[in-house]
Amino acid sequence: MHPPPRAVGKRLTSLLFLLVILRACPAVSQKATVVDAGTGHSPILWEDPGDIRAKDLFHGPGGEKGRPELPVKFLTEDSHGQNSKLYLEDAHGEKWTAKLGVESQPETVASRLLWAVGYFANDDYYFDQLQVDGLPAHLKRGQGHVVAPGVLAGVRMQRHPGKQEKSAWNWKHNPFVGTREFNGLRVMMALISNWDLKDDNNAVYRDSKNGEHWMVSDVGTAFGASGMKFTEHASKNNLENYRKSRFIAKVTPAYVDIDFPQRPPLLYIFVLPSYLHQVHLRWIGKHIPKEDAKWVGSLLGQLSTRQIQDAFRAAGYSQAQVAGFTHVLQARIAALNNL
C-alpha cells in the first residue's frame, strides 16, 4: 500500500530541508580543515592574555623595548588606501609603516585594547611630532602633515611584518564563525566603534616560527560614531559622537543586539557600493550570544582605569580627552558585565 501523495510531499520537503542543513553546517569546519592542510598551521584568532591587570597599555604589544629607535629615515611614500602613509627605517635598520591623519590616534589605542584581552594586534607607536631624515620637500599625499622641514605631525608608526606571509580574511566566511572568540571580536569592534570592516582590513600573518595569526589589522576608524558620517572627523576619533552613540540595543535571555554598525546616511545611496557594503555589515552587531558578550566583558573588566588611560595617553590625547574617552569606554564595559 503506497502512502498518500500529501505524506510523500511532506517527506520530500523534510528530506530537502535536511540536505540543506547538512550541506550548510559543515562549511565552517571544512574551511578550517582546508586552511590547516594548506598551511601546515592551525589558525589562531585569540590566545589567553594571561594577567591582564599587569599589562602595559602605554607601550602596547611591542613593549617599551619594541619602540622604533630614533632617528628614522624616509624610504618611500605609499599611494594606496585612504590615509597618507610612508615607509620609514629606524636607526636599527628596522622597517616601519607611518600612518598620518585622523586615524593615527584611535588605531594606537584600539591595538592596545585588542591585545590586552588576547587578540592579535600590530605594534603601534604614536608621535605628536617626528623628525624624519631625508623627508622630501613635497609629499604627494602627506604634505598637509609636514609642520616644519623634515618634521611630521600626528604619526602612528607600525612595525613592518617583514618576511611574514600576509593575506586577508572574510568576516562572514572564516573558520571561527560561531565561536566564543569570534563573537568576542564582534563585540570588540562595536566597543571601540571601528565601523570600517572591509575584509581588506583583516590580515592573516603566517611564518614558520609563529604559525598563523588572524587579526583585524586596520582599526583606525574607531572612537567616533558607530558608522560612516558625512565628514571623516565625525566618523572617527570624535569624543562627542562616541559618547552619543548607543551601544547595547536589545538584550534577550539568549543574545544581545548592539547598535553597530549603524546604517549610513541616505545620501550615501548615491555611492551605492559603499552604502550597500555598510548595510550588509550590520549583522556583525546582531544576535551575539549573551554569554559570549559577557565573556569578553569579563576580560575587559580586569583593566584598571589607569591602564585604559595609559592607552589614550600613548596616542597623544589631551588630559580632557583621556578622561572623556575612558569614561565612555568604561561605561560600555560595565554594560557588558551587567548583562
Protein backbone atom coordinates (compact mmCIF):
# COMPACT_ATOMS: atom_id res chain seq x y z
CA MET A 1 0.00 0.00 0.00
CA HIS A 2 1.52 3.33 -1.09
CA PRO A 3 1.48 6.40 1.20
CA PRO A 4 -0.88 9.23 0.16
CA PRO A 5 0.60 11.97 -2.08
CA ARG A 6 0.42 14.57 0.74
CA ALA A 7 2.58 12.39 3.02
CA VAL A 8 5.11 11.84 0.23
CA GLY A 9 5.29 15.59 -0.33
CA LYS A 10 5.95 16.23 3.37
CA ARG A 11 8.71 13.61 3.40
CA LEU A 12 10.35 15.10 0.32
CA THR A 13 10.18 18.57 1.87
CA SER A 14 11.73 17.29 5.10
CA LEU A 15 14.45 15.46 3.19
CA LEU A 16 15.30 18.54 1.15
CA PHE A 17 15.43 20.65 4.32
CA LEU A 18 17.74 18.10 5.97
CA LEU A 19 20.05 18.09 2.95
CA VAL A 20 20.28 21.89 3.06
CA ILE A 21 21.15 21.81 6.77
CA LEU A 22 23.75 19.07 6.33
CA ARG A 23 25.27 20.93 3.43
CA ALA A 24 25.48 24.22 5.36
CA CYS A 25 26.60 23.04 8.80
CA PRO A 26 29.99 21.53 7.96
CA ALA A 27 31.10 24.56 5.95
CA VAL A 28 32.98 26.21 8.81
CA SER A 29 34.83 23.10 9.91
CA GLN A 30 35.63 22.15 6.32
CA LYS A 31 37.10 25.58 5.68
CA ALA A 32 39.17 25.29 8.87
CA THR A 33 40.43 21.92 7.69
CA VAL A 34 41.37 23.34 4.31
CA VAL A 35 43.32 26.15 5.96
CA ASP A 36 45.19 23.67 8.17
CA ALA A 37 46.07 21.41 5.26
CA GLY A 38 47.20 24.26 3.07
CA THR A 39 49.50 26.00 5.57
CA GLY A 40 50.59 23.30 7.98
CA HIS A 41 49.47 25.54 10.87
CA SER A 42 46.26 25.80 12.88
CA PRO A 43 44.67 29.24 12.57
CA ILE A 44 44.61 31.21 15.83
CA LEU A 45 42.32 34.19 16.45
CA TRP A 46 42.74 34.60 20.22
CA GLU A 47 45.10 33.40 22.92
CA ASP A 48 44.98 33.53 26.70
CA PRO A 49 46.13 37.06 27.62
CA GLY A 50 47.50 35.95 30.99
CA ASP A 51 47.47 38.54 33.76
CA ILE A 52 45.50 41.38 32.17
CA ARG A 53 45.99 43.61 35.21
CA ALA A 54 49.77 43.51 34.68
CA LYS A 55 49.73 44.54 31.01
CA ASP A 56 51.48 47.73 29.93
CA LEU A 57 48.95 49.59 27.79
CA PHE A 58 51.18 52.62 27.40
CA HIS A 59 53.71 50.71 25.29
CA GLY A 60 51.31 48.06 23.98
CA PRO A 61 52.07 44.67 22.41
CA GLY A 62 55.55 45.69 21.28
CA GLY A 63 56.55 46.83 24.76
CA GLU A 64 58.95 49.62 25.65
CA LYS A 65 61.88 47.78 24.05
CA GLY A 66 59.98 47.48 20.79
CA ARG A 67 59.74 51.21 20.18
CA PRO A 68 61.37 52.46 16.97
CA GLU A 69 64.93 53.57 17.54
CA LEU A 70 65.29 57.21 16.55
CA PRO A 71 66.29 58.83 14.29
CA VAL A 72 64.25 57.45 11.41
CA LYS A 73 64.80 57.98 7.72
CA PHE A 74 62.40 58.22 4.78
CA LEU A 75 62.20 55.30 2.34
CA THR A 76 59.14 55.87 0.16
CA GLU A 77 55.54 57.10 0.16
CA ASP A 78 52.62 54.67 -0.12
CA SER A 79 49.92 55.69 -2.61
CA HIS A 80 47.37 53.02 -1.60
CA GLY A 81 44.40 53.30 0.77
CA GLN A 82 42.55 56.31 2.11
CA ASN A 83 45.20 57.60 4.52
CA SER A 84 48.60 59.10 3.86
CA LYS A 85 51.33 56.55 4.60
CA LEU A 86 55.10 56.48 4.45
CA TYR A 87 57.65 53.72 4.78
CA LEU A 88 60.45 54.53 7.22
CA GLU A 89 63.55 52.85 8.60
CA ASP A 90 64.75 53.33 12.17
CA ALA A 91 68.33 53.54 13.48
CA HIS A 92 68.48 49.74 13.87
CA GLY A 93 67.51 49.21 10.23
CA GLU A 94 64.01 48.04 11.12
CA LYS A 95 61.22 48.92 8.68
CA TRP A 96 58.07 50.78 9.80
CA THR A 97 54.84 51.97 8.20
CA ALA A 98 53.89 55.51 9.25
CA LYS A 99 50.20 56.42 9.02
CA LEU A 100 49.32 60.12 9.06
CA GLY A 101 45.99 61.77 9.75
CA VAL A 102 42.87 61.31 11.84
CA GLU A 103 43.19 57.51 12.17
CA SER A 104 46.66 57.52 13.71
CA GLN A 105 45.48 58.19 17.28
CA PRO A 106 42.46 55.84 17.53
CA GLU A 107 44.37 53.00 15.89
CA THR A 108 47.12 53.27 18.51
CA VAL A 109 44.54 52.89 21.31
CA ALA A 110 42.47 50.18 19.62
CA SER A 111 45.50 47.94 19.03
CA ARG A 112 46.33 48.09 22.76
CA LEU A 113 42.81 47.19 23.88
CA LEU A 114 42.58 44.23 21.49
CA TRP A 115 45.97 42.94 22.62
CA ALA A 116 45.09 43.39 26.29
CA VAL A 117 42.25 40.85 26.11
CA GLY A 118 44.02 38.27 23.94
CA TYR A 119 43.52 39.28 20.32
CA PHE A 120 46.45 39.76 17.97
CA ALA A 121 47.38 43.35 17.20
CA ASN A 122 50.10 45.33 15.50
CA ASP A 123 52.97 47.02 17.31
CA ASP A 124 51.85 50.65 17.08
CA TYR A 125 53.57 53.74 18.50
CA TYR A 126 52.36 57.32 18.22
CA PHE A 127 54.39 60.50 17.88
CA ASP A 128 52.95 64.02 18.14
CA GLN A 129 55.92 65.14 16.06
CA LEU A 130 58.54 63.04 14.32
CA GLN A 131 61.81 64.13 12.73
CA VAL A 132 62.36 62.17 9.51
CA ASP A 133 65.75 62.28 7.84
CA GLY A 134 65.59 62.57 4.07
CA LEU A 135 61.92 63.58 4.01
CA PRO A 136 61.18 65.04 0.55
CA ALA A 137 60.38 68.73 0.32
CA HIS A 138 56.98 67.79 -1.15
CA LEU A 139 54.97 64.65 -0.49
CA LYS A 140 52.26 63.52 -2.89
CA ARG A 141 49.62 62.86 -0.21
CA GLY A 142 51.13 63.61 3.18
CA GLN A 143 52.21 67.21 2.64
CA GLY A 144 49.49 68.51 4.94
CA HIS A 145 51.17 66.75 7.87
CA VAL A 146 54.56 68.39 7.38
CA VAL A 147 54.84 71.09 10.08
CA ALA A 148 58.49 72.02 9.52
CA PRO A 149 61.25 70.87 7.17
CA GLY A 150 61.70 67.15 7.85
CA VAL A 151 59.09 67.12 10.65
CA LEU A 152 55.75 65.29 10.56
CA ALA A 153 52.83 65.76 12.97
CA GLY A 154 50.48 63.04 14.24
CA VAL A 155 52.35 59.90 13.19
CA ARG A 156 51.42 56.33 14.02
CA MET A 157 54.39 54.05 13.41
CA GLN A 158 53.61 50.38 12.86
CA ARG A 159 56.22 47.66 12.71
CA HIS A 160 56.56 46.23 9.22
CA PRO A 161 55.69 42.49 9.16
CA GLY A 162 58.99 41.69 7.46
CA LYS A 163 59.23 38.23 5.88
CA GLN A 164 55.84 37.05 7.12
CA GLU A 165 53.31 35.97 4.53
CA LYS A 166 50.13 38.05 4.69
CA SER A 167 46.61 37.58 3.33
CA ALA A 168 43.12 38.89 4.12
CA TRP A 169 40.16 37.06 5.66
CA ASN A 170 36.40 37.36 5.28
CA TRP A 171 34.10 38.43 8.12
CA LYS A 172 31.24 36.15 7.11
CA HIS A 173 33.16 33.11 5.87
CA ASN A 174 36.03 32.05 8.11
CA PRO A 175 36.84 29.07 10.34
CA PHE A 176 35.99 30.94 13.55
CA VAL A 177 32.37 31.86 12.82
CA GLY A 178 30.17 30.78 15.72
CA THR A 179 32.99 30.52 18.25
CA ARG A 180 33.13 32.48 21.50
CA GLU A 181 36.35 34.17 20.40
CA PHE A 182 34.90 35.37 17.09
CA ASN A 183 31.77 36.67 18.79
CA GLY A 184 34.01 38.43 21.28
CA LEU A 185 35.82 40.11 18.39
CA ARG A 186 32.47 41.32 17.06
CA VAL A 187 31.81 42.90 20.45
CA MET A 188 35.27 44.49 20.48
CA MET A 189 34.65 46.18 17.12
CA ALA A 190 31.42 47.63 18.50
CA LEU A 191 33.04 48.60 21.79
CA ILE A 192 35.60 50.80 20.04
CA SER A 193 33.21 51.74 17.19
CA ASN A 194 35.56 50.50 14.48
CA TRP A 195 32.97 50.51 11.71
CA ASP A 196 35.05 50.19 8.50
CA LEU A 197 35.05 46.40 8.49
CA LYS A 198 36.28 45.68 4.98
CA ASP A 199 37.84 42.27 4.50
CA ASP A 200 40.97 44.04 3.25
CA ASN A 201 41.36 45.48 6.75
CA ASN A 202 41.81 41.96 8.13
CA ALA A 203 45.03 40.01 7.98
CA VAL A 204 46.39 36.51 8.39
CA TYR A 205 50.10 36.53 9.21
CA ARG A 206 51.97 33.29 8.64
CA ASP A 207 55.55 32.33 9.33
CA SER A 208 57.39 29.16 10.25
CA LYS A 209 58.05 30.34 13.81
CA ASN A 210 54.71 31.80 14.97
CA GLY A 211 52.24 29.84 12.86
CA GLU A 212 49.08 31.51 11.59
CA HIS A 213 47.64 34.50 13.43
CA TRP A 214 44.33 36.07 12.39
CA MET A 215 43.68 39.69 13.26
CA VAL A 216 41.89 42.91 12.37
CA SER A 217 44.92 44.78 11.12
CA ASP A 218 43.38 48.20 10.40
CA VAL A 219 41.39 49.61 13.32
CA GLY A 220 41.71 53.32 12.60
CA THR A 221 38.02 54.14 12.09
CA ALA A 222 37.43 53.93 15.84
CA PHE A 223 36.26 56.05 18.78
CA GLY A 224 33.72 58.14 16.89
CA ALA A 225 30.26 57.42 15.51
CA SER A 226 29.12 53.82 15.07
CA GLY A 227 29.14 54.17 11.29
CA MET A 228 30.20 56.41 8.42
CA LYS A 229 29.13 60.04 8.59
CA PHE A 230 29.33 62.94 6.17
CA THR A 231 32.75 64.04 7.38
CA GLU A 232 35.78 61.99 8.35
CA HIS A 233 36.17 63.78 11.67
CA ALA A 234 32.58 62.94 12.66
CA SER A 235 33.01 59.24 11.88
CA LYS A 236 36.17 58.56 13.88
CA ASN A 237 38.29 59.96 16.67
CA ASN A 238 35.39 62.13 17.84
CA LEU A 239 34.65 62.05 21.58
CA GLU A 240 31.26 63.71 21.32
CA ASN A 241 29.98 61.27 18.70
CA TYR A 242 31.50 58.32 20.55
CA ARG A 243 29.69 59.45 23.70
CA LYS A 244 26.36 59.89 21.90
CA SER A 245 26.45 56.55 20.05
CA ARG A 246 24.13 53.93 21.54
CA PHE A 247 25.88 50.70 22.48
CA ILE A 248 23.54 47.90 23.64
CA ALA A 249 20.31 47.99 21.65
CA LYS A 250 18.50 44.83 22.82
CA VAL A 251 19.02 42.07 25.36
CA THR A 252 17.19 38.74 25.44
CA PRO A 253 17.88 35.66 27.57
CA ALA A 254 19.91 34.20 24.69
CA TYR A 255 21.50 37.02 22.74
CA VAL A 256 22.48 40.68 22.58
CA ASP A 257 21.95 43.18 19.76
CA ILE A 258 24.44 46.04 19.58
CA ASP A 259 23.60 49.20 17.65
CA PHE A 260 26.60 48.72 15.36
CA PRO A 261 27.49 49.38 12.65
CA GLN A 262 24.81 51.97 12.03
CA ARG A 263 23.14 52.36 8.66
CA PRO A 264 24.91 55.06 6.62
CA PRO A 265 23.08 58.35 5.91
CA LEU A 266 20.75 58.01 2.92
CA LEU A 267 22.84 60.48 0.96
CA TYR A 268 25.43 57.72 0.62
CA ILE A 269 22.98 55.75 -1.54
CA PHE A 270 24.39 57.79 -4.43
CA VAL A 271 27.66 55.95 -3.76
CA LEU A 272 25.84 52.64 -3.96
CA PRO A 273 28.73 50.17 -3.46
CA SER A 274 29.84 51.86 -0.21
CA TYR A 275 26.25 52.16 1.01
CA LEU A 276 25.41 48.50 0.34
CA HIS A 277 28.69 47.34 1.88
CA GLN A 278 27.95 49.12 5.15
CA VAL A 279 24.34 47.91 5.21
CA HIS A 280 25.46 44.31 4.67
CA LEU A 281 27.80 44.57 7.67
CA ARG A 282 25.02 45.32 10.14
CA TRP A 283 24.77 41.62 11.03
CA ILE A 284 28.08 41.90 12.92
CA GLY A 285 26.35 43.61 15.85
CA LYS A 286 23.22 41.46 15.78
CA HIS A 287 22.33 38.29 17.71
CA ILE A 288 25.60 37.95 19.60
CA PRO A 289 25.23 35.14 22.16
CA LYS A 290 24.79 36.76 25.54
CA GLU A 291 27.32 34.50 27.26
CA ASP A 292 29.97 35.39 24.66
CA ALA A 293 29.38 39.11 25.15
CA LYS A 294 29.67 38.66 28.92
CA TRP A 295 32.87 36.64 28.45
CA VAL A 296 34.71 39.41 26.62
CA GLY A 297 33.23 41.90 29.08
CA SER A 298 34.77 39.95 31.94
CA LEU A 299 38.19 40.22 30.29
CA LEU A 300 37.81 43.95 29.68
CA GLY A 301 36.58 44.42 33.23
CA GLN A 302 40.01 43.42 34.52
CA LEU A 303 41.57 46.55 33.04
CA SER A 304 42.13 49.33 35.54
CA THR A 305 41.25 52.96 34.92
CA ARG A 306 44.97 53.68 34.81
CA GLN A 307 45.59 51.08 32.09
CA ILE A 308 42.82 52.46 29.88
CA GLN A 309 44.05 55.99 30.41
CA ASP A 310 47.57 54.86 29.52
CA ALA A 311 46.33 53.58 26.15
CA PHE A 312 44.90 57.01 25.31
CA ARG A 313 47.92 58.83 26.71
CA ALA A 314 50.14 56.71 24.46
CA ALA A 315 48.20 58.10 21.49
CA GLY A 316 48.80 61.73 22.38
CA TYR A 317 45.32 62.64 23.59
CA SER A 318 44.89 65.66 25.87
CA GLN A 319 44.11 65.16 29.56
CA ALA A 320 40.46 66.08 28.99
CA GLN A 321 40.17 63.69 26.05
CA VAL A 322 41.81 60.87 28.03
CA ALA A 323 39.25 61.35 30.81
CA GLY A 324 36.31 61.58 28.40
CA PHE A 325 37.14 58.57 26.25
CA THR A 326 37.99 56.47 29.32
CA HIS A 327 34.62 57.31 30.91
CA VAL A 328 32.66 56.25 27.83
CA LEU A 329 34.70 53.09 27.34
CA GLN A 330 34.29 52.02 30.97
CA ALA A 331 30.53 52.62 30.75
CA ARG A 332 30.38 50.26 27.77
CA ILE A 333 32.46 47.65 29.59
CA ALA A 334 30.11 47.92 32.59
CA ALA A 335 27.13 47.41 30.29
CA LEU A 336 28.63 44.13 29.06
CA ASN A 337 29.28 42.95 32.60
CA ASN A 338 25.74 43.86 33.68
CA LEU A 339 24.05 41.71 31.02
